Amino acid sequence: TLHLLATELARLGFRVSVLDADPQHWITRWHENSQGLLGNRLAVVPYVTMGTIDRQLAEEKARADFVLIDLPGSRSSLLAKAVGYSDYVLIPVQGSAMDAQGGANVIELLQYLEDKADIHIRHSVVLTRVNSMVTTRAMHAVKDLLAARRVHLLQTPIIERSAFRDIFGCGGTLYTMDARHVSNLDKAVQNAMDFTAEVITRLKDAQAEQGRAA
């Protein structure tokens, strides 16, 4: 999800920095296999820790239009600190169920900050790896569940596509793939574009809301 957002923002001409604080370092490995494909528009800062995030975030904010932080969903001091720095938090949840523990951890932290400290950080859940045949009725059920928990759900889910899986194995972006060898590549590209457009709109709303509160 973060990879799609980062590469799509870079394709649109924005300067993007990704702070990789995920212990699995998927985005760092992808970037090492994809050097030069996006010029200098996308930078990845590897091995971000609790002790380095303050400095690294300040440095990247000085040079980038968007700074994204890739985090594990497990409870940690690093997760709490990164959320506190954020204008907008995107919570990926696989499929159409809300039982992913990582997503629940982030949602609980955001709601704790709102209820106990009056800190409001705009956030959304994005459903990932959704079967393309998922019913509208099922999507409405998830939306109702999230609404009951005061959580916004993006209208654009990330559909399960072979193109999204292949990117991490082969490097590159959706735009460097060969449509002759990747099924439904055009649908994957449109999905990434729609998802990114919706995130940009939400982020602009969050920034405008902060401006009014200042």
XYZ file of N, CA, C and O in Angstrom:
856
model
N 0.828 -1.202 0.000
C 0.000 0.000 0.000
C 0.865 1.255 0.000
O 0.680 2.154 -0.816
N 1.834 1.318 0.923
C 2.715 2.483 0.970
C 3.533 2.594 -0.306
O 3.759 3.689 -0.820
N 3.982 1.447 -0.823
C 4.746 1.460 -2.070
C 3.934 2.055 -3.206
O 4.425 2.878 -3.983
N 2.659 1.664 -3.330
C 1.809 2.200 -4.399
C 1.647 3.706 -4.256
O 1.734 4.452 -5.229
N 1.415 4.150 -3.020
C 1.240 5.581 -2.781
C 2.517 6.350 -3.101
O 2.474 7.387 -3.776
N 3.643 5.847 -2.649
C 4.922 6.544 -2.861
C 5.263 6.652 -4.341
O 5.636 7.723 -4.832
N 5.138 5.554 -5.078
C 5.510 5.582 -6.493
C 4.527 6.406 -7.315
O 4.924 7.085 -8.267
N 3.265 6.386 -6.942
C 2.285 7.170 -7.684
C 2.485 8.666 -7.437
O 2.392 9.481 -8.366
N 2.774 9.043 -6.197
C 3.074 10.450 -5.904
C 4.304 10.909 -6.687
O 4.333 12.014 -7.237
N 5.329 10.062 -6.740
C 6.543 10.403 -7.497
C 6.233 10.527 -8.975
O 6.743 11.428 -9.660
N 5.390 9.646 -9.492
C 5.014 9.728 -10.914
C 4.299 11.039 -11.225
O 4.451 11.605 -12.325
N 3.544 11.547 -10.257
C 2.823 12.807 -10.444
C 3.747 14.022 -10.345
O 3.303 15.151 -10.551
N 5.022 13.781 -10.039
C 5.999 14.868 -10.016
C 6.380 15.365 -8.639
O 7.190 16.289 -8.514
N 5.809 14.766 -7.583
C 6.151 15.176 -6.225
C 7.476 14.538 -5.792
O 7.838 13.453 -6.254
N 8.180 15.224 -4.900
C 9.368 14.652 -4.264
C 8.896 13.903 -3.022
O 8.257 14.487 -2.150
N 9.232 12.624 -2.960
C 8.716 11.745 -1.918
C 9.880 11.108 -1.163
O 10.838 10.624 -1.773
N 9.791 11.109 0.168
C 10.748 10.390 1.003
C 9.982 9.377 1.845
O 8.924 9.689 2.394
N 10.525 8.180 1.923
C 9.933 7.131 2.745
C 10.912 6.784 3.863
O 12.067 6.445 3.596
N 10.456 6.886 5.102
C 11.249 6.442 6.244
C 10.860 4.994 6.539
O 9.695 4.718 6.861
N 11.809 4.082 6.400
C 11.526 2.665 6.564
C 11.795 2.241 8.009
O 12.931 2.002 8.401
N 10.716 2.149 8.780
C 10.821 1.723 10.173
C 10.198 0.343 10.380
O 9.984 -0.078 11.518
N 9.919 -0.346 9.281
C 9.360 -1.700 9.348
C 10.508 -2.696 9.493
O 11.425 -2.693 8.663
N 10.497 -3.548 10.504
C 11.599 -4.499 10.699
C 11.841 -5.414 9.492
O 12.946 -5.931 9.327
N 10.833 -5.598 8.639
C 11.014 -6.467 7.479
C 11.664 -5.738 6.298
O 12.151 -6.364 5.370
N 11.634 -4.418 6.327
C 12.339 -3.585 5.340
C 11.965 -3.918 3.890
O 12.819 -3.902 3.004
N 10.684 -4.162 3.640
C 10.247 -4.457 2.278
C 10.523 -3.287 1.339
O 10.993 -3.476 0.206
N 10.219 -2.084 1.789
C 10.349 -0.929 0.897
C 11.818 -0.632 0.595
O 12.163 -0.213 -0.516
N 12.706 -0.888 1.555
C 14.144 -0.684 1.307
C 14.651 -1.674 0.274
O 15.392 -1.301 -0.657
N 14.255 -2.939 0.401
C 14.711 -3.949 -0.556
C 14.172 -3.655 -1.954
O 14.872 -3.813 -2.949
N 12.892 -3.228 -2.013
C 12.340 -2.872 -3.325
C 13.132 -1.720 -3.945
O 13.475 -1.754 -5.129
N 13.440 -0.712 -3.146
C 14.131 0.469 -3.660
C 15.532 0.111 -4.160
O 15.984 0.626 -5.187
N 16.202 -0.778 -3.465
C 17.532 -1.208 -3.898
C 17.480 -1.917 -5.249
O 18.438 -1.848 -6.037
N 16.364 -2.587 -5.538
C 16.195 -3.285 -6.826
C 15.619 -2.396 -7.912
O 15.419 -2.853 -9.043
N 15.324 -1.137 -7.587
C 14.625 -0.259 -8.533
C 15.325 1.077 -8.697
O 14.700 2.070 -9.074
N 16.617 1.131 -8.403
C 17.354 2.392 -8.428
C 17.270 3.049 -9.809
O 17.409 2.387 -10.835
N 17.025 4.358 -9.812
C 17.054 5.127 -11.045
C 15.740 5.191 -11.797
O 15.594 6.004 -12.705
N 14.772 4.368 -11.424
C 13.538 4.330 -12.200
C 12.697 5.586 -12.013
O 11.915 5.947 -12.890
N 12.821 6.247 -10.876
C 12.045 7.457 -10.600
C 12.960 8.666 -10.405
O 12.564 9.660 -9.823
N 14.170 8.570 -10.922
C 15.102 9.682 -10.804
C 15.358 10.005 -9.345
O 15.547 9.115 -8.522
N 15.355 11.284 -9.026
C 15.576 11.690 -7.626
C 14.270 12.058 -6.938
O 14.273 12.719 -5.909
N 13.158 11.640 -7.504
C 11.863 12.011 -6.935
C 11.448 11.123 -5.762
O 10.530 11.466 -5.030
N 12.075 9.950 -5.612
C 11.699 9.061 -4.514
C 12.954 8.600 -3.791
O 13.840 7.993 -4.395
N 13.038 8.908 -2.500
C 14.155 8.487 -1.662
C 13.624 7.595 -0.548
O 12.510 7.803 -0.050
N 14.404 6.590 -0.184
C 14.048 5.706 0.923
C 15.152 5.780 1.965
O 16.332 5.590 1.648
N 14.770 6.076 3.197
C 15.720 6.138 4.318
C 15.578 4.835 5.101
O 14.540 4.597 5.724
N 16.593 3.959 5.072
C 16.456 2.643 5.720
C 16.743 2.686 7.209
O 17.355 3.630 7.730
N 16.280 1.645 7.895
C 16.648 1.378 9.289
C 16.356 2.562 10.221
O 17.185 2.960 11.033
N 15.148 3.084 10.107
C 14.722 4.175 10.995
C 14.373 3.582 12.360
O 13.660 2.579 12.461
N 14.855 4.210 13.407
C 14.634 3.710 14.771
C 14.093 4.820 15.660
O 14.028 5.980 15.268
N 13.763 4.442 16.879
C 13.293 5.404 17.874
C 14.331 6.503 18.094
O 13.985 7.675 18.283
N 15.611 6.137 18.041
C 16.664 7.110 18.299
C 17.006 8.003 17.130
O 17.624 9.056 17.317
N 16.595 7.624 15.909
C 16.984 8.401 14.730
C 15.822 9.107 14.048
O 16.043 9.975 13.209
N 14.588 8.747 14.367
C 13.461 9.242 13.584
C 13.320 10.763 13.644
O 12.971 11.389 12.638
N 13.623 11.391 14.771
C 13.466 12.843 14.877
C 14.356 13.553 13.853
O 13.890 14.414 13.102
N 15.621 13.186 13.826
C 16.571 13.815 12.899
C 16.232 13.476 11.453
O 16.212 14.364 10.592
N 15.937 12.203 11.182
C 15.671 11.797 9.805
C 14.393 12.435 9.269
O 14.341 12.849 8.108
N 13.394 12.544 10.102
C 12.151 13.174 9.675
C 12.375 14.653 9.368
O 11.893 15.169 8.346
N 13.110 15.347 10.222
C 13.388 16.771 9.990
C 14.159 16.966 8.688
O 13.870 17.882 7.907
N 15.135 16.107 8.436
C 15.933 16.217 7.212
C 15.081 15.988 5.971
O 15.199 16.724 4.983
N 14.226 14.976 6.008
C 13.423 14.660 4.821
C 12.309 15.682 4.593
O 11.962 15.976 3.452
N 11.760 16.241 5.665
C 10.729 17.268 5.499
C 11.292 18.511 4.824
O 10.567 19.234 4.139
N 12.591 18.755 4.986
C 13.221 19.927 4.374
C 13.404 19.764 2.870
O 13.557 20.746 2.157
N 13.369 18.513 2.384
C 13.661 18.303 0.962
C 12.510 17.684 0.174
O 12.554 17.660 -1.053
N 11.489 17.181 0.862
C 10.441 16.430 0.161
C 9.084 17.122 0.274
O 8.810 17.857 1.220
N 8.240 16.854 -0.723
C 6.856 17.332 -0.680
C 6.008 16.432 0.225
O 5.083 16.898 0.891
N 6.313 15.137 0.203
C 5.608 14.169 1.044
C 6.639 13.300 1.755
O 7.571 12.795 1.127
N 6.458 13.123 3.072
C 7.282 12.184 3.828
C 6.350 11.097 4.359
O 5.412 11.375 5.109
N 6.605 9.861 3.958
C 5.808 8.715 4.376
C 6.642 7.873 5.331
O 7.853 7.722 5.153
N 5.990 7.319 6.347
C 6.686 6.471 7.312
C 6.072 5.077 7.259
O 4.870 4.910 7.486
N 6.896 4.084 6.944
C 6.441 2.699 6.895
C 6.677 2.067 8.258
O 7.816 1.956 8.713
N 5.592 1.653 8.911
C 5.662 1.176 10.295
C 5.025 -0.195 10.436
O 4.092 -0.537 9.702
N 5.501 -0.982 11.400
C 4.764 -2.197 11.756
C 3.523 -1.806 12.541
O 3.460 -0.721 13.126
N 2.540 -2.679 12.557
C 1.309 -2.352 13.277
C 1.359 -2.657 14.757
O 0.455 -2.277 15.497
N 2.400 -3.344 15.214
C 2.467 -3.746 16.621
C 2.687 -2.530 17.520
O 3.288 -1.533 17.112
N 2.197 -2.624 18.743
C 2.363 -1.533 19.699
C 3.837 -1.313 20.002
O 4.568 -2.257 20.302
N 4.260 -0.062 19.950
C 5.653 0.264 20.276
C 5.765 1.759 20.495
O 4.898 2.536 20.082
N 6.852 2.171 21.145
C 7.107 3.595 21.332
C 7.337 4.283 19.997
O 6.942 5.439 19.808
N 7.962 3.575 19.043
C 8.211 4.153 17.724
C 6.903 4.411 16.993
O 6.732 5.462 16.364
N 5.971 3.478 17.079
C 4.662 3.680 16.462
C 3.982 4.906 17.041
O 3.474 5.763 16.301
N 3.981 5.034 18.350
C 3.330 6.173 19.002
C 3.983 7.489 18.599
O 3.298 8.479 18.330
N 5.317 7.513 18.551
C 6.009 8.740 18.177
C 5.705 9.123 16.738
O 5.422 10.286 16.431
N 5.755 8.152 15.825
C 5.504 8.430 14.407
C 4.077 8.921 14.187
O 3.845 9.861 13.418
N 3.128 8.307 14.867
C 1.729 8.750 14.752
C 1.592 10.187 15.241
O 0.890 11.003 14.646
N 2.285 10.514 16.312
C 2.228 11.872 16.849
C 2.764 12.915 15.892
O 2.333 14.072 15.921
N 3.685 12.540 15.032
C 4.246 13.455 14.052
C 3.359 13.623 12.815
O 3.586 14.512 11.997
N 2.379 12.764 12.658
C 1.684 12.622 11.374
C 0.555 13.629 11.176
O -0.156 13.976 12.119
N 0.403 14.064 9.921
C -0.781 14.837 9.523
C -1.934 13.900 9.210
O -3.099 14.267 9.342
N -1.591 12.699 8.771
C -2.618 11.757 8.307
C -2.060 10.345 8.452
O -0.902 10.089 8.116
N -2.872 9.440 8.983
C -2.453 8.057 9.203
C -3.325 7.139 8.354
O -4.558 7.205 8.412
N -2.667 6.293 7.587
C -3.359 5.334 6.733
C -3.142 3.944 7.312
O -2.000 3.524 7.527
N -4.234 3.232 7.559
C -4.179 1.940 8.237
C -4.623 0.844 7.272
O -5.817 0.714 6.975
N -3.688 0.051 6.748
C -4.085 -1.031 5.849
C -4.611 -2.227 6.625
O -4.032 -2.636 7.629
N -5.723 -2.757 6.161
C -6.315 -3.948 6.768
C -6.622 -4.922 5.644
O -7.275 -4.561 4.661
N -6.147 -6.144 5.773
C -6.321 -7.108 4.689
C -7.753 -7.586 4.596
O -8.418 -7.817 5.599
N -8.201 -7.751 3.363
C -9.501 -8.337 3.100
C -10.646 -7.482 3.566
O -10.551 -6.264 3.641
N -11.754 -8.129 3.892
C -12.949 -7.401 4.281
C -13.256 -7.564 5.775
O -14.343 -7.247 6.213
N -12.298 -8.080 6.546
C -12.523 -8.265 7.985
C -11.747 -7.225 8.768
O -10.739 -6.715 8.310
N -12.226 -6.940 9.972
C -11.552 -5.959 10.820
C -10.862 -6.648 11.993
O -10.781 -6.120 13.082
N -10.379 -7.862 11.775
C -9.762 -8.582 12.882
C -8.239 -8.567 12.788
O -7.571 -9.294 13.526
N -7.671 -7.760 11.891
C -6.215 -7.666 11.800
C -5.700 -6.930 13.031
O -6.060 -5.784 13.279
N -4.846 -7.573 13.802
C -4.416 -7.004 15.076
C -3.640 -5.713 14.893
O -3.778 -4.771 15.677
N -2.805 -5.662 13.831
C -2.038 -4.452 13.594
C -2.927 -3.243 13.389
O -2.713 -2.175 13.967
N -3.956 -3.385 12.559
C -4.888 -2.291 12.325
C -5.594 -1.879 13.594
O -5.759 -0.686 13.875
N -5.993 -2.856 14.393
C -6.685 -2.555 15.651
C -5.777 -1.784 16.595
O -6.221 -0.862 17.291
N -4.490 -2.139 16.631
C -3.553 -1.442 17.519
C -3.465 0.038 17.173
O -3.467 0.903 18.054
N -3.353 0.358 15.895
C -3.220 1.749 15.462
C -4.507 2.515 15.740
O -4.481 3.650 16.226
N -5.637 1.904 15.444
C -6.924 2.554 15.682
C -7.105 2.859 17.164
O -7.532 3.954 17.553
N -6.759 1.899 18.013
C -6.888 2.111 19.460
C -5.988 3.244 19.932
O -6.377 4.050 20.781
N -4.774 3.330 19.382
C -3.856 4.409 19.763
C -4.418 5.760 19.348
O -4.413 6.712 20.144
N -4.932 5.863 18.140
C -5.488 7.131 17.653
C -6.699 7.553 18.481
O -6.854 8.737 18.808
N -7.525 6.596 18.836
C -8.713 6.939 19.621
C -8.343 7.266 21.062
O -8.992 8.109 21.698
N -7.292 6.656 21.582
C -6.809 7.006 22.919
C -6.312 8.453 22.928
O -6.617 9.222 23.854
N -5.536 8.837 21.904
C -5.030 10.210 21.824
C -6.181 11.214 21.735
O -6.130 12.291 22.326
N -7.214 10.844 21.011
C -8.353 11.748 20.859
C -9.149 11.862 22.153
O -9.512 12.967 22.577
N -9.411 10.739 22.798
C -10.260 10.733 23.987
C -9.543 11.278 25.229
O -10.137 12.007 26.028
N -8.269 10.930 25.385
C -7.552 11.252 26.621
C -6.718 12.527 26.523
O -6.507 13.205 27.534
N -6.235 12.848 25.326
C -5.329 13.997 25.192
C -5.876 15.065 24.260
O -5.212 16.079 24.033
N -7.076 14.843 23.705
C -7.688 15.800 22.787
C -6.778 16.077 21.583
O -6.706 17.194 21.083
N -6.061 15.042 21.129
C -5.200 15.136 19.947
C -5.928 14.438 18.800
O -6.170 13.226 18.855
N -6.282 15.205 17.788
C -7.057 14.672 16.673
C -6.150 14.521 15.451
O -5.684 15.526 14.900
N -5.894 13.298 15.038
C -5.093 13.028 13.852
C -5.982 12.318 12.846
O -6.497 11.217 13.114
N -6.184 12.971 11.716
C -7.062 12.378 10.712
C -6.481 11.041 10.241
O -5.284 10.921 10.029
N -7.358 10.055 10.089
C -6.896 8.732 9.696
C -7.978 7.990 8.923
O -9.159 8.322 9.006
N -7.546 6.994 8.185
C -8.457 6.169 7.396
C -7.945 4.740 7.360
O -6.734 4.498 7.429
N -8.879 3.820 7.219
C -8.541 2.433 6.909
C -8.638 2.252 5.396
O -9.537 2.785 4.749
N -7.672 1.526 4.834
C -7.770 1.109 3.437
C -7.779 -0.417 3.423
O -6.926 -1.068 4.030
N -8.761 -0.991 2.784
C -8.823 -2.443 2.659
C -7.852 -2.882 1.571
O -7.832 -2.322 0.473
N -7.022 -3.884 1.871
C -6.023 -4.357 0.927
C -6.258 -5.829 0.611
O -6.923 -6.550 1.364
N -5.697 -6.246 -0.526
C -5.813 -7.630 -0.984
C -7.269 -8.067 -1.052
O -7.633 -9.193 -0.682
N -8.107 -7.174 -1.525
C -9.544 -7.445 -1.632
C -9.813 -8.207 -2.923
O -9.320 -7.837 -3.989
N -10.581 -9.254 -2.825
C -10.979 -10.003 -4.015
C -11.802 -9.105 -4.916
O -12.699 -8.396 -4.466
N -11.499 -9.127 -6.219
C -12.192 -8.242 -7.163
C -13.673 -8.544 -7.260
O -14.452 -7.722 -7.753
N -14.101 -9.713 -6.764
C -15.512 -10.094 -6.830
C -16.248 -9.819 -5.513
O -17.378 -10.228 -5.348
N -15.589 -9.115 -4.579
C -16.228 -8.834 -3.295
C -17.530 -8.063 -3.513
O -17.611 -7.193 -4.378
N -18.545 -8.409 -2.761
C -19.859 -7.827 -2.990
C -19.971 -6.447 -2.359
O -19.333 -6.142 -1.356
N -20.813 -5.612 -2.959
C -21.084 -4.293 -2.399
C -21.683 -4.425 -1.003
O -21.387 -3.630 -0.110
N -22.487 -5.461 -0.809
C -23.106 -5.679 0.504
C -22.041 -5.919 1.567
O -22.120 -5.370 2.680
N -21.017 -6.704 1.230
C -19.943 -6.973 2.180
C -19.178 -5.696 2.506
O -18.810 -5.449 3.657
N -18.931 -4.871 1.484
C -18.224 -3.617 1.708
C -19.029 -2.693 2.612
O -18.474 -2.014 3.474
N -20.324 -2.655 2.429
C -21.175 -1.822 3.287
C -21.132 -2.304 4.736
O -21.146 -1.492 5.670
N -21.065 -3.615 4.927
C -21.004 -4.157 6.289
C -19.727 -3.706 6.991
O -19.753 -3.322 8.163
N -18.616 -3.730 6.265
C -17.353 -3.278 6.845
C -17.411 -1.788 7.134
O -16.957 -1.325 8.184
N -17.981 -1.023 6.212
C -18.089 0.423 6.394
C -18.923 0.752 7.634
O -18.569 1.653 8.409
N -20.002 0.017 7.847
C -20.841 0.246 9.020
C -20.084 -0.077 10.305
O -20.190 0.640 11.307
N -19.290 -1.159 10.275
C -18.515 -1.540 11.443
C -17.489 -0.470 11.794
O -17.321 -0.102 12.964
N -16.813 0.060 10.772
C -15.817 1.096 11.004
C -16.469 2.391 11.488
O -15.935 3.077 12.350
N -17.625 2.719 10.917
C -18.329 3.930 11.335
C -18.699 3.856 12.820
O -18.634 4.855 13.539
N -19.064 2.661 13.279
C -19.407 2.486 14.687
C -18.198 2.736 15.583
O -18.344 3.133 16.741
N -17.008 2.534 15.025
C -15.774 2.771 15.785
C -15.173 4.139 15.465
O -14.035 4.425 15.824
N -15.923 4.966 14.755
C -15.495 6.325 14.384
C -14.247 6.305 13.496
O -13.352 7.127 13.643
N -14.187 5.365 12.583
C -13.039 5.234 11.694
C -13.491 5.397 10.242
O -14.424 4.735 9.799
N -12.801 6.276 9.536
C -13.116 6.501 8.130
C -12.546 5.383 7.269
O -11.422 4.926 7.484
N -13.317 4.935 6.293
C -12.882 3.915 5.344
C -12.738 4.539 3.967
O -13.677 5.166 3.463
N -11.570 4.395 3.360
C -11.398 4.880 1.993
C -12.354 4.147 1.060
O -12.585 2.949 1.194
N -12.897 4.881 0.111
C -13.805 4.287 -0.859
C -13.079 3.365 -1.836
O -13.699 2.506 -2.454
N -11.768 3.558 -1.969
C -10.987 2.779 -2.932
C -10.207 1.684 -2.212
O -9.201 1.969 -1.552
N -10.640 0.417 -2.320
C -9.836 -0.668 -1.754
C -8.700 -1.031 -2.713
O -8.756 -0.719 -3.907
N -7.662 -1.668 -2.182
C -6.590 -2.183 -3.021
C -6.959 -3.617 -3.401
O -7.018 -4.501 -2.547
N -7.227 -3.823 -4.683
C -7.674 -5.124 -5.167
C -6.483 -6.087 -5.261
O -5.364 -5.687 -5.561
N -6.730 -7.348 -4.981
C -5.696 -8.373 -5.133
C -5.345 -8.516 -6.618
O -6.173 -8.921 -7.424
N -4.118 -8.110 -6.973
C -3.655 -8.170 -8.362
C -2.251 -8.778 -8.409
O -1.414 -8.496 -7.555
N -1.999 -9.560 -9.442
C -0.661 -10.140 -9.602
C 0.385 -9.046 -9.780
O 1.534 -9.197 -9.341
N 0.011 -7.928 -10.392
C 0.965 -6.827 -10.601
C 1.492 -6.300 -9.277
O 2.686 -6.007 -9.140
N 0.625 -6.175 -8.278
C 1.055 -5.655 -6.981
C 2.017 -6.626 -6.290
O 2.956 -6.202 -5.618
N 1.780 -7.924 -6.455
C 2.682 -8.915 -5.858
C 4.031 -8.934 -6.572
O 5.082 -9.038 -5.942
N 4.003 -8.841 -7.904
C 5.232 -8.982 -8.694
C 6.211 -7.836 -8.469
O 7.414 -8.010 -8.656
N 5.710 -6.661 -8.116
C 6.583 -5.498 -7.940
C 7.682 -5.790 -6.920
O 8.848 -5.488 -7.144
N 7.313 -6.423 -5.798
C 8.309 -6.651 -4.754
C 9.276 -7.762 -5.132
O 10.418 -7.772 -4.701
N 8.833 -8.684 -5.974
C 9.730 -9.742 -6.393
C 10.688 -9.312 -7.483
O 11.838 -9.761 -7.525
N 10.234 -8.411 -8.354
C 11.022 -8.048 -9.543
C 11.586 -6.637 -9.488
O 12.449 -6.277 -10.299
N 11.111 -5.797 -8.569
C 11.515 -4.396 -8.579
C 10.719 -3.620 -9.614
O 9.859 -4.158 -10.315
N 10.994 -2.344 -9.716
C 10.296 -1.515 -10.700
C 8.978 -0.984 -10.187
O 8.675 -1.025 -8.988
N 8.175 -0.478 -11.119
C 6.873 0.084 -10.787
C 5.838 -0.488 -11.741
O 6.168 -1.235 -12.672
N 4.596 -0.138 -11.514
C 3.546 -0.585 -12.421
C 3.815 -0.127 -13.851
O 3.406 -0.781 -14.811
N 4.522 0.995 -13.982
C 4.726 1.591 -15.300
C 5.943 1.023 -16.025
O 6.190 1.348 -17.186
N 6.728 0.184 -15.349
C 7.858 -0.477 -16.016
C 7.537 -1.939 -16.306
O 8.367 -2.655 -16.859
N 6.351 -2.382 -15.938
C 5.952 -3.770 -16.181
C 5.481 -3.940 -17.621
O 5.034 -2.989 -18.271
N 5.546 -5.171 -18.101
C 5.126 -5.510 -19.458
C 3.721 -6.104 -19.401
O 3.519 -7.182 -18.812
N 2.766 -5.408 -19.993
C 1.369 -5.848 -19.955
C 1.171 -7.208 -20.610
O 0.173 -7.894 -20.346
N 2.114 -7.616 -21.460
C 2.003 -8.927 -22.111
C 2.253 -10.059 -21.122
O 1.830 -11.193 -21.359
N 2.934 -9.739 -20.014
C 3.294 -10.779 -19.061
C 2.597 -10.625 -17.717
O 2.799 -11.463 -16.825
N 1.832 -9.566 -17.550
C 1.157 -9.306 -16.268
C -0.335 -9.127 -16.535
O -0.736 -8.218 -17.271
N -1.141 -9.968 -15.934
C -2.583 -9.894 -16.186
C -3.198 -8.663 -15.525
O -2.815 -8.273 -14.425
N -4.144 -8.063 -16.248
C -4.924 -6.920 -15.737
C -4.050 -5.774 -15.234
O -4.389 -5.100 -14.249
N -2.930 -5.533 -15.918
C -2.039 -4.449 -15.495
C -2.747 -3.103 -15.552
O -2.545 -2.251 -14.686
N -3.578 -2.895 -16.578
C -4.287 -1.626 -16.708
C -5.217 -1.381 -15.518
O -5.332 -0.242 -15.025
N -5.834 -2.441 -15.002
C -6.718 -2.296 -13.846
C -5.914 -2.002 -12.575
O -6.366 -1.232 -11.719
N -4.739 -2.604 -12.470
C -3.876 -2.319 -11.323
C -3.432 -0.867 -11.330
O -3.411 -0.191 -10.281
N -3.058 -0.357 -12.502
C -2.640 1.045 -12.628
C -3.781 1.979 -12.237
O -3.584 2.944 -11.482
N -4.989 1.696 -12.733
C -6.130 2.548 -12.402
C -6.436 2.499 -10.919
O -6.761 3.521 -10.302
N -6.311 1.326 -10.297
C -6.534 1.177 -8.863
C -5.563 2.048 -8.076
O -5.944 2.772 -7.137
N -4.283 2.011 -8.464
C -3.263 2.812 -7.780
C -3.537 4.302 -7.946
O -3.368 5.089 -6.999
N -3.951 4.717 -9.128
C -4.250 6.126 -9.390
C -5.437 6.590 -8.546
O -5.395 7.672 -7.935
N -6.507 5.792 -8.510
C -7.698 6.172 -7.751
C -7.403 6.237 -6.254
O -7.850 7.158 -5.553
N -6.657 5.261 -5.764
C -6.272 5.217 -4.354
C -5.462 6.456 -3.979
O -5.745 7.127 -2.975
N -4.478 6.790 -4.786
C -3.620 7.939 -4.484
C -4.402 9.246 -4.536
O -4.213 10.128 -3.684
N -5.286 9.385 -5.510
C -6.099 10.598 -5.608
C -6.956 10.785 -4.366
O -7.094 11.906 -3.843
N -7.518 9.693 -3.859
C -8.350 9.794 -2.656
C -7.512 10.154 -1.430
O -7.924 10.974 -0.597
N -6.301 9.578 -1.327
C -5.424 9.901 -0.196
C -5.011 11.369 -0.239
O -4.997 12.052 0.788
N -4.690 11.887 -1.424
C -4.301 13.290 -1.556
C -5.445 14.200 -1.099
O -5.234 15.183 -0.386
N -6.662 13.858 -1.475
C -7.817 14.651 -1.061
C -7.973 14.644 0.459
O -8.194 15.691 1.083
N -7.830 13.462 1.063
C -7.940 13.365 2.518
C -6.826 14.152 3.213
O -7.063 14.807 4.232
N -5.620 14.084 2.662
C -4.496 14.799 3.260
C -4.699 16.307 3.163
O -4.420 17.044 4.120
N -5.177 16.777 2.041
C -5.455 18.213 1.893
C -6.514 18.654 2.904
O -6.408 19.731 3.493
N -7.534 17.821 3.114
C -8.571 18.141 4.096
C -7.974 18.216 5.503
O -8.317 19.097 6.296
N -7.061 17.272 5.807
C -6.427 17.261 7.128
C -5.584 18.509 7.336
O -5.618 19.134 8.408
N -4.833 18.910 6.311
C -3.998 20.101 6.431
C -4.833 21.365 6.556
O -4.493 22.281 7.313
N -5.944 21.429 5.813
C -6.839 22.571 5.911
C -7.464 22.652 7.302
O -7.606 23.739 7.881
N -7.794 21.505 7.865
C -8.374 21.460 9.202
C -7.386 21.940 10.245
O -7.731 22.702 11.159
N -6.111 21.560 10.086
C -5.069 22.024 11.002
C -4.861 23.519 10.882
O -4.625 24.203 11.860
N -4.953 24.033 9.625
C -4.800 25.459 9.412
C -5.890 26.267 10.093
O -5.608 27.329 10.671
N -7.112 25.753 10.066
C -8.221 26.446 10.730
C -8.069 26.428 12.237
O -8.469 27.349 12.942
N -7.464 25.321 12.761
C -7.320 25.184 14.209
C -6.154 26.027 14.745
O -6.117 26.338 15.930
N -5.211 26.372 13.861
C -4.019 27.100 14.309
C -4.355 28.535 14.688
O -5.266 29.124 14.196
